[in-house]
Every structure is written in C-alpha cells, then in structure tokens.
PDB file of C-alpha atoms in Angstrom:
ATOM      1  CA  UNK G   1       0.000   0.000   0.000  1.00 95.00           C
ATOM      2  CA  UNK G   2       1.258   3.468  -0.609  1.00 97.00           C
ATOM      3  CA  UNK G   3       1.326   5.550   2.321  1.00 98.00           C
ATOM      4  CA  UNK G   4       2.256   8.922   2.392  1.00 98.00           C
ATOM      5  CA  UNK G   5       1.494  10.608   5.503  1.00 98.00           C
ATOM      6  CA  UNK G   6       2.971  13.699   6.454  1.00 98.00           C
ATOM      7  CA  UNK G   7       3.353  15.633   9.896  1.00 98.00           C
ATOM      8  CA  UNK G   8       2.849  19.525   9.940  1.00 96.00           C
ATOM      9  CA  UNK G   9       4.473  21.651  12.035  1.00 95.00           C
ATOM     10  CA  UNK G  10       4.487  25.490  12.358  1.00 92.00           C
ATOM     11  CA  UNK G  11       7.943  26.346  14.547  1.00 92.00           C
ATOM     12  CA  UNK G  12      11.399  24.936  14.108  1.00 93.00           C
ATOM     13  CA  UNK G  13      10.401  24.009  17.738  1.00 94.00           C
ATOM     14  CA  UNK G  14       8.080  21.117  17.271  1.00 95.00           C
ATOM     15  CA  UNK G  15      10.987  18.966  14.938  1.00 96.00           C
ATOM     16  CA  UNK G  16      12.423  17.090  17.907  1.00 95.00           C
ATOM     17  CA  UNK G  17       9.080  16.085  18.500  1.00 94.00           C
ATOM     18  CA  UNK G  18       8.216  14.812  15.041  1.00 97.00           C
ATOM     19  CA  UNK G  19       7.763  10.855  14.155  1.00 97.00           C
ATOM     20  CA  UNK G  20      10.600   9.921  11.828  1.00 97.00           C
ATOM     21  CA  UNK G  21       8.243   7.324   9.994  1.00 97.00           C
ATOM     22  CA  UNK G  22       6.307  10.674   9.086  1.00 98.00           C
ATOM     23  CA  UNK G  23       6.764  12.782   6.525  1.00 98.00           C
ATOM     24  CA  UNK G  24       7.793  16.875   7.920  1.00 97.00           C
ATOM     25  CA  UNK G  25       5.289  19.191   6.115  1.00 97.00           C
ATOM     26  CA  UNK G  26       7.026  22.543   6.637  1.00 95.00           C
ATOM     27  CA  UNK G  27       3.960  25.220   7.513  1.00 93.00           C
ATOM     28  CA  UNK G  28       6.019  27.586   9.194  1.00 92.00           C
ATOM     29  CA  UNK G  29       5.053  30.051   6.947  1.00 89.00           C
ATOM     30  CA  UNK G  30       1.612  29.953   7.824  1.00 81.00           C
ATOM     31  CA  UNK G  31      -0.365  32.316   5.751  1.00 82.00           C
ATOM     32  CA  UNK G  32      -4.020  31.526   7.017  1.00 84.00           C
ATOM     33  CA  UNK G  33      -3.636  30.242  10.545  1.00 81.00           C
ATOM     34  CA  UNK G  34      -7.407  30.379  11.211  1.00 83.00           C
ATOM     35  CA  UNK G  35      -7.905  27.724   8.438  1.00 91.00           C
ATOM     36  CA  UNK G  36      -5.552  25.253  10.444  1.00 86.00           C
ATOM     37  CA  UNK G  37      -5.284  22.325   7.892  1.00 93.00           C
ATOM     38  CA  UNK G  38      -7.575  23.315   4.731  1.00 95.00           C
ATOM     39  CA  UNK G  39      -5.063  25.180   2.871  1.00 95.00           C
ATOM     40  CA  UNK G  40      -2.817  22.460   3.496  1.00 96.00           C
ATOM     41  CA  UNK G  41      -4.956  19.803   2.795  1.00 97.00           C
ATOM     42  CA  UNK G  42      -5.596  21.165  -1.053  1.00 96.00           C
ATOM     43  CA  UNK G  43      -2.008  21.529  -1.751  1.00 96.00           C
ATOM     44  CA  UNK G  44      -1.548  18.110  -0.690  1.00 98.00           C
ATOM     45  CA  UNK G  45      -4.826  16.834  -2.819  1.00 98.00           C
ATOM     46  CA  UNK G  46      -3.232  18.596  -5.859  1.00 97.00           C
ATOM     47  CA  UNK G  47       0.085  16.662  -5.456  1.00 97.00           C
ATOM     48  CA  UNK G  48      -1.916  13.348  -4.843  1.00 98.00           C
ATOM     49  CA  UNK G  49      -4.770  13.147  -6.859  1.00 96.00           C
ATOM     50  CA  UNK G  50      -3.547  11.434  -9.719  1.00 95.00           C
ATOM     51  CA  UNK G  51      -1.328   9.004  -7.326  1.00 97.00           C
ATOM     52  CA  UNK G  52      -2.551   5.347  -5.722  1.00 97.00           C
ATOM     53  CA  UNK G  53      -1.230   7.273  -2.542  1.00 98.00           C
ATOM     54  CA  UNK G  54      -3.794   7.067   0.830  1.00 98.00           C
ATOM     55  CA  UNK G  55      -2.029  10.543   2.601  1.00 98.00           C
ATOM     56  CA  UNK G  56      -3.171  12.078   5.510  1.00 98.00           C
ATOM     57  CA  UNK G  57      -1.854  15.057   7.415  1.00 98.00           C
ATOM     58  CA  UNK G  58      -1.125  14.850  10.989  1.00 97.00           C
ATOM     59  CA  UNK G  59      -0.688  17.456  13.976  1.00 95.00           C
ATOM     60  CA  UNK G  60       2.769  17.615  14.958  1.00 95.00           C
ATOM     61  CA  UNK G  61       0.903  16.904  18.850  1.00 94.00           C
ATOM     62  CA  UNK G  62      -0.031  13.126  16.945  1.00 96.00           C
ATOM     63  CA  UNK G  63       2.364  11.246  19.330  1.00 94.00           C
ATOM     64  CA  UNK G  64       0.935  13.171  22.616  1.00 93.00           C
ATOM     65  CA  UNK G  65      -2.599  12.649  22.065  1.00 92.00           C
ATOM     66  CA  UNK G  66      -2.717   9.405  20.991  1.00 94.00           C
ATOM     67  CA  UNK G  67       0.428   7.579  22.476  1.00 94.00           C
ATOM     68  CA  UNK G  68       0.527   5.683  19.274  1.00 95.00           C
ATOM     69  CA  UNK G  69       3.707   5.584  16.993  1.00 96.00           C
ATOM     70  CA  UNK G  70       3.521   6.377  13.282  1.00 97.00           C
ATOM     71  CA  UNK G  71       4.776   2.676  12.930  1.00 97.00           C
ATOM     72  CA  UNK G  72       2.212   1.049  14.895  1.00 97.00           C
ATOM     73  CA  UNK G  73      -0.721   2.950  13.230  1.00 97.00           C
ATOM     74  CA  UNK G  74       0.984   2.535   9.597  1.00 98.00           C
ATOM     75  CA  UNK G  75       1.532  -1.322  10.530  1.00 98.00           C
ATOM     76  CA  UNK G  76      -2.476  -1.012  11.433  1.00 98.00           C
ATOM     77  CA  UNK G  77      -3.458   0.685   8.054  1.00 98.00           C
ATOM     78  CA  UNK G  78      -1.533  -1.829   6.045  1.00 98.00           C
ATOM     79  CA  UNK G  79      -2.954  -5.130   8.038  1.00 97.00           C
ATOM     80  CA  UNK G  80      -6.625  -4.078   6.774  1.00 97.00           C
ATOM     81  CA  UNK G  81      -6.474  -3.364   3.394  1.00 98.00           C
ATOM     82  CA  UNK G  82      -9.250  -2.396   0.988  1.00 97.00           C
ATOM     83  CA  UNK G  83     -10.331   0.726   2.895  1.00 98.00           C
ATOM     84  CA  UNK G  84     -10.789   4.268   1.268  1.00 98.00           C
ATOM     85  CA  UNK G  85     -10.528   6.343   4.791  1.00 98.00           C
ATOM     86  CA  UNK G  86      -8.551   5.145   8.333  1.00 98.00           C
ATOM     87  CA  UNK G  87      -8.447   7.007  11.165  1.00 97.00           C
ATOM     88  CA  UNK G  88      -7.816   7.215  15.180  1.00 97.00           C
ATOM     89  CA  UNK G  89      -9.808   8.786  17.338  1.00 96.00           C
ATOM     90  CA  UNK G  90      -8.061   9.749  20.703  1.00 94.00           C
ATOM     91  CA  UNK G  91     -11.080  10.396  22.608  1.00 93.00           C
ATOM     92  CA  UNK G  92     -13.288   7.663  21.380  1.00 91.00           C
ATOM     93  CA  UNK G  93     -14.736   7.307  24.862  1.00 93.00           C
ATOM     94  CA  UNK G  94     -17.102  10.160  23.897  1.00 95.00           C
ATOM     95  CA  UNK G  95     -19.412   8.197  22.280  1.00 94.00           C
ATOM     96  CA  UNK G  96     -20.595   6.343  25.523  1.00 93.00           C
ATOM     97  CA  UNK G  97     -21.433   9.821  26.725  1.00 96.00           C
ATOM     98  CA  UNK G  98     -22.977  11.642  24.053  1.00 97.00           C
ATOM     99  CA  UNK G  99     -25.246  10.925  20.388  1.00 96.00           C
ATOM    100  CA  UNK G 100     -22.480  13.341  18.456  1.00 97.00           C
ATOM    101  CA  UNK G 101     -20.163  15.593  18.813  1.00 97.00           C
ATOM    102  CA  UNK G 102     -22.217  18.369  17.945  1.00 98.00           C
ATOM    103  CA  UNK G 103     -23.748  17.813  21.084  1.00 98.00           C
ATOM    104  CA  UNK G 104     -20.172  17.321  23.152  1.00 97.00           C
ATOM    105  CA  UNK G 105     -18.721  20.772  21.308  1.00 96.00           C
ATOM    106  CA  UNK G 106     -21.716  22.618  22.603  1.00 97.00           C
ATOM    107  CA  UNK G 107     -20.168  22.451  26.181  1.00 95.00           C
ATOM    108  CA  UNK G 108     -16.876  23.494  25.132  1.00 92.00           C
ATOM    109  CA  UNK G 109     -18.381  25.663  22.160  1.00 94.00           C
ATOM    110  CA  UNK G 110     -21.345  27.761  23.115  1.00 95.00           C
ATOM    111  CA  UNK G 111     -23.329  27.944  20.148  1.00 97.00           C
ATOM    112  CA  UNK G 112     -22.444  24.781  18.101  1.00 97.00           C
ATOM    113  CA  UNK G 113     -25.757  23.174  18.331  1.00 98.00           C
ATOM    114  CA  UNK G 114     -27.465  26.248  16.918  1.00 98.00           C
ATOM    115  CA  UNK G 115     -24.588  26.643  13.923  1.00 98.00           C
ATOM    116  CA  UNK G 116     -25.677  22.954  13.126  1.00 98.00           C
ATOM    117  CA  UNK G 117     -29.058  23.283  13.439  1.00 98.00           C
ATOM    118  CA  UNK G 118     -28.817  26.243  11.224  1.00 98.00           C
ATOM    119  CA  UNK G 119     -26.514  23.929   8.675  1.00 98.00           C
ATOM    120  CA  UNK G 120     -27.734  20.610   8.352  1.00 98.00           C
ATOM    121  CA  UNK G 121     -30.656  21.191   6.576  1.00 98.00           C
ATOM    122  CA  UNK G 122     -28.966  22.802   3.777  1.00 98.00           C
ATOM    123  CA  UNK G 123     -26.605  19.451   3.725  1.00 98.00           C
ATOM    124  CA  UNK G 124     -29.641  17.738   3.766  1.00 97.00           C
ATOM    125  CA  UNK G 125     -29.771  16.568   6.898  1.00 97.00           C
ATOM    126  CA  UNK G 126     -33.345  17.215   8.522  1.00 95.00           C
ATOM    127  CA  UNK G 127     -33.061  15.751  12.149  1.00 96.00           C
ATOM    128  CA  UNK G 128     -32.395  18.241  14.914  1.00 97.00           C
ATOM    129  CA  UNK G 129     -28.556  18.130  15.839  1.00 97.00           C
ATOM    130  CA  UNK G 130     -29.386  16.962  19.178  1.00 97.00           C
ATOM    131  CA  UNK G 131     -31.436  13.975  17.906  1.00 95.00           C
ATOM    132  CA  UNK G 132     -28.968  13.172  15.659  1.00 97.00           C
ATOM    133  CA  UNK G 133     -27.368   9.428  16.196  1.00 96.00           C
ATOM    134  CA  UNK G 134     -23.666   8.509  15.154  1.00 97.00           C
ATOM    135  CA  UNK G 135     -22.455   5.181  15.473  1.00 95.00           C
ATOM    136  CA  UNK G 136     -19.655   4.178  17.851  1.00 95.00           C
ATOM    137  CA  UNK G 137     -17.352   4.356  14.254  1.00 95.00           C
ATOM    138  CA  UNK G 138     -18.532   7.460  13.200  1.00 96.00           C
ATOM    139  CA  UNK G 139     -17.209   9.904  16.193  1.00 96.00           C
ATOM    140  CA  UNK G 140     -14.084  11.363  15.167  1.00 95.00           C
ATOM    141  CA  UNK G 141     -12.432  14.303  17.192  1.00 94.00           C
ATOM    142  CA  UNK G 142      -9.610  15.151  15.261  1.00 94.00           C
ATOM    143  CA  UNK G 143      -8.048  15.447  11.699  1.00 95.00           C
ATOM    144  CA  UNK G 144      -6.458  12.074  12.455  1.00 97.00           C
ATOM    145  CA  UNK G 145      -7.031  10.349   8.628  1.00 98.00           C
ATOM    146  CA  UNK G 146      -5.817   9.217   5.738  1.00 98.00           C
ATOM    147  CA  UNK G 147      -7.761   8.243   2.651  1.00 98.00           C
ATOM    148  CA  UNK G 148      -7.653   7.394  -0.758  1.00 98.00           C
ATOM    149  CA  UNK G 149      -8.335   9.957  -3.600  1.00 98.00           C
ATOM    150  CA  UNK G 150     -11.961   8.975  -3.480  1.00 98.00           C
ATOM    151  CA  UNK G 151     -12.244   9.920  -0.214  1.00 98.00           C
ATOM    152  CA  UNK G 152     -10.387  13.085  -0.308  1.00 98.00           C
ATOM    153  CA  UNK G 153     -11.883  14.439  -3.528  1.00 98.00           C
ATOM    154  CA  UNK G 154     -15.369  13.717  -1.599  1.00 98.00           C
ATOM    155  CA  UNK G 155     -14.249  14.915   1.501  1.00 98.00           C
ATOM    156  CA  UNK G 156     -13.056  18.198   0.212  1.00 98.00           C
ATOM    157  CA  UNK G 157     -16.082  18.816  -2.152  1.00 98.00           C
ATOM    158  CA  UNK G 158     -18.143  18.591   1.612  1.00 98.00           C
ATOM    159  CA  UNK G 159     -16.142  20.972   2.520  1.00 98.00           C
ATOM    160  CA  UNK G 160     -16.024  23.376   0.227  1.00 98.00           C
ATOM    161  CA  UNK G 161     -20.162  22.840   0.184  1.00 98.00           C
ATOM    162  CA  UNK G 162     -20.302  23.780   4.210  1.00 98.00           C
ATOM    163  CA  UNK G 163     -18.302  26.811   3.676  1.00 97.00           C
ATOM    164  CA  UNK G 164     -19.684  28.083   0.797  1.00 98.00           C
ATOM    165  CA  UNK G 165     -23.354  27.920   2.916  1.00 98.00           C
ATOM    166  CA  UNK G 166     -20.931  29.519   6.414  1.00 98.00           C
ATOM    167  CA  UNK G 167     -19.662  32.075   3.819  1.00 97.00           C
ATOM    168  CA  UNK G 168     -23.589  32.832   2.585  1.00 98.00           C
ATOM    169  CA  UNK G 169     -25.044  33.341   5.979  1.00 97.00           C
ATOM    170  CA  UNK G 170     -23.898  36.165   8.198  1.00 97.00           C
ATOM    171  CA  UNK G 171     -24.905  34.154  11.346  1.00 97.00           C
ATOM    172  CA  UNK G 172     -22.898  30.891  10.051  1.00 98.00           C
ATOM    173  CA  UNK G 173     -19.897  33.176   9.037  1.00 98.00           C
ATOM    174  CA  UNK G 174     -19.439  34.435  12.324  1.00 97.00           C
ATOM    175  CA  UNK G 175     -19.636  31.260  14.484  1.00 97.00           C
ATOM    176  CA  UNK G 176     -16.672  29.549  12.484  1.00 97.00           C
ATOM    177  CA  UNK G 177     -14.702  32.939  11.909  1.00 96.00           C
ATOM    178  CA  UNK G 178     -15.170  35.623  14.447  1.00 94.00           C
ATOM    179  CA  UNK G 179     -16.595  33.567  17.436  1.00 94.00           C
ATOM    180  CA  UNK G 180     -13.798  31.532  19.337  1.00 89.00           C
ATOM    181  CA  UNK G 181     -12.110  30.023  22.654  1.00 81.00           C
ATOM    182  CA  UNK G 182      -9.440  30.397  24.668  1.00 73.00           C
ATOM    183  CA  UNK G 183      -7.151  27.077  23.434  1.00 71.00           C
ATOM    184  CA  UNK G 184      -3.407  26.284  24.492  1.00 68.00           C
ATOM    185  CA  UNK G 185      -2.683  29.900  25.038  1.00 73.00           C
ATOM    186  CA  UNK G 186      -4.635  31.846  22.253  1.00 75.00           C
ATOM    187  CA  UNK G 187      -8.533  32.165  21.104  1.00 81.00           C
ATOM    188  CA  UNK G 188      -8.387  30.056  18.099  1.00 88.00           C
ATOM    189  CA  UNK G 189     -11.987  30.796  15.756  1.00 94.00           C
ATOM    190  CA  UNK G 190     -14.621  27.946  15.664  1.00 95.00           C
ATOM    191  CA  UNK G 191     -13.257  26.830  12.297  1.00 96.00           C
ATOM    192  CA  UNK G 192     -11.310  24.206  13.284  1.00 93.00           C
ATOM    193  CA  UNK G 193     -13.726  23.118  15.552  1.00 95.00           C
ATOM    194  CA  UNK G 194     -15.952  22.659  12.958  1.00 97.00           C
ATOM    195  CA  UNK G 195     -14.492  21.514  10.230  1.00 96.00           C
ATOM    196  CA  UNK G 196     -13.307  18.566  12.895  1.00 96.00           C
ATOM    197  CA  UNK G 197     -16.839  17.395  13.161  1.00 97.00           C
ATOM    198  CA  UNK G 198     -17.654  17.844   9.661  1.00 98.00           C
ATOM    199  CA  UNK G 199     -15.191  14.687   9.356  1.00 98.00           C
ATOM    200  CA  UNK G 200     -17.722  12.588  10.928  1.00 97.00           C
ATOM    201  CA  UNK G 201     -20.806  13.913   8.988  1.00 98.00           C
ATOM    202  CA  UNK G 202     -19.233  13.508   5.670  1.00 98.00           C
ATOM    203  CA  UNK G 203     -18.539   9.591   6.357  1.00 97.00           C
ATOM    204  CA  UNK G 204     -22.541   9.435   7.725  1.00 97.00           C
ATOM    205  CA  UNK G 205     -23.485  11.026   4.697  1.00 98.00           C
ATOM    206  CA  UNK G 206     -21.462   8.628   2.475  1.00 98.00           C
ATOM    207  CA  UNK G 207     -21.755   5.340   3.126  1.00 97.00           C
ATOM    208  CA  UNK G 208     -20.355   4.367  -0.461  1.00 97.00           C
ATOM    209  CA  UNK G 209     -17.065   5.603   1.103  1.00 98.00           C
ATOM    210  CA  UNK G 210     -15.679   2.523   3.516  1.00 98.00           C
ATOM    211  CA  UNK G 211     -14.086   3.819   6.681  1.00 98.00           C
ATOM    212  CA  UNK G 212     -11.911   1.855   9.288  1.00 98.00           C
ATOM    213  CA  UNK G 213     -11.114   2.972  12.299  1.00 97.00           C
ATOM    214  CA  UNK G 214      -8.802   2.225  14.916  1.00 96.00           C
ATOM    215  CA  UNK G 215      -8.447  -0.302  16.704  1.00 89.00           C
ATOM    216  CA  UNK G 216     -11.458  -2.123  15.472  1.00 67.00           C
TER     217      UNK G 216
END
C-alpha cells in the first residue's frame, strides 16, 4: 500500500518532537492560521490526486494525544487493506457519553448546536442536531485520517459545500470565523472546531465511502 502521511508543524520548535516514519510538512510560513489544515490539505490533494497514494496530514501533537507511533498505526493501516478512509480517534470514549459531537462541542463551544441546526438542513440533513445518532465508528475528534483519492476528492467537495453555505449566511460566518475560545494559550476561531466534526458527517453522509477505524 502506498502511504504517504505527512506531519505539519508550524515552529522549528516542534521537529524534535516529530515521528521519523512521518513525513515533515514545513507550515512555518503559515499564511491563514485560522484555516488550520484546509489550505494544506488542497495543496496536498493537488500533489496526490492522480497518485494510488492514501495521505493524511497529521498534527505535529499526533504522538501526545494518541500515544501511538507512526509505525504502529501505519503497521495497522496496512494489516486491513481495501479501505478508502482510516483514522484514530483519541477520545473515542465520547461516544458512551454523548449521540455526536455536535452535542459534546456545545459544552466546550457555546453555540455549536445552533450553527448545526442552522446547517444541516442545507446538507440535507433534517433531524435536529441533538437527535442526531452517530455510530460508535462514526465519532471522530480530530483530523487524524488518511484516505484514498476517493475519499479526499469527496471529503473536500463537503467541505467546500459547508463553507460556501458559512460564507452565505452572516450568522454561520461568524460562528466559524469571528466567534472563538481560549485554546493552548490563544482564542483560536470555531473553524477548526468545525471543520473537525464535519469529518464525521461527511462519512454518515457517504456510506459508499468505507471507513476503518482504529483499533477495530
């Protein structure tokens, strides 16, 4: 299988604490901060898309938040084959506690259940956010995937759908670009909040696209 799955970081700082069975993807001129991985992520679509590659793009924090090596989880992709998306969730114990994560990022996002309820239907999802049921496999807290060129060119189409809708509505603009938290040090806007759960709506949405995740 061809893996290529890289490790961002953004400071000369974070290379001692990169996974050598990574790939370094230099961001430390970061021209869009608030967009966190999207900018990245179409760069690395354009170099990939006509590849056999599954690529992914991992936080540079991959080895503190999931006390997994690159070689385990790369040893993991490789013994299930046949996949078009795999990915590790490092808080997976959230769905014994809650039916999504729109529901969890409420708590820690004031206003998230209101952005989705003001989003799905336009996605075409007509069930209130907080009635909405994942599966066990479908809760995914972070960018931790890789996928195929199927997925990704789906993926980032869903993306580029939400957005258009956020950019479209003043209310939806301002939750993901204006509104914020406090988070390791600095209020980071809702975008990357969001676009994290997006991740598991997308795979709801499209079943056609097979998903592993880990361990299972």
């Amino acid at each position: 299988m061809n893996l290529q799955i890289y490790q961002a970081y953004y400071d000369t700082a974070h290379l001692p604490k990169l996974d050598p069975n990574f790939i370094p993807y230099d961001n430390t001129v970061n021209e869009a901060p608030h967009l966190r991985e999207y900018p990245m992520w179409k760069k690395l679509y354009e170099q990939h898309k006509e590849t056999d590659a599954h690529w992914g793009l991992m936080s540079w924090r991959w080895h503190e938040k999931t006390g997994l090596s690159a070689h385990e989880f790369k040893e993991w992709v490789v013994a299930n084959p046949g996949y078009d998306c795999y990915h590790f969730d490092p808080f997976s114990h959230l769905a014994g506690q809650f039916p999504n994560l729109w529901v969890q990022g409420d708590i820690w996002h004031p206003g998230m259940l209101k952005f989705a309820n003001k989003l799905f239907p336009k996605i075409g999802i007509n069930e209130p956010a907080e009635q909405f049921k994942y599966q066990p496999e479908d809760f995914g807290t972070c960018n931790y995937y890789i996928g195929n060129n199927k997925f990704w060119t789906s993926i980032l189409d869903f993306f580029d759908l939400c957005l258009k809708y956020c950019d479209e509505d003043e209310e939806l603009h301002k939750y993901i670009y204006v509104d914020g938290r406090m988070y390791n040090g600095h209020i980071i806007p809702n975008f990357s909040f969001v676009m994290e759960r997006l991740f598991s709506v997308h795979n709801i949405l499209n079943r056609n696209i097979t998903v592993k995740k880990f361990p299972k």
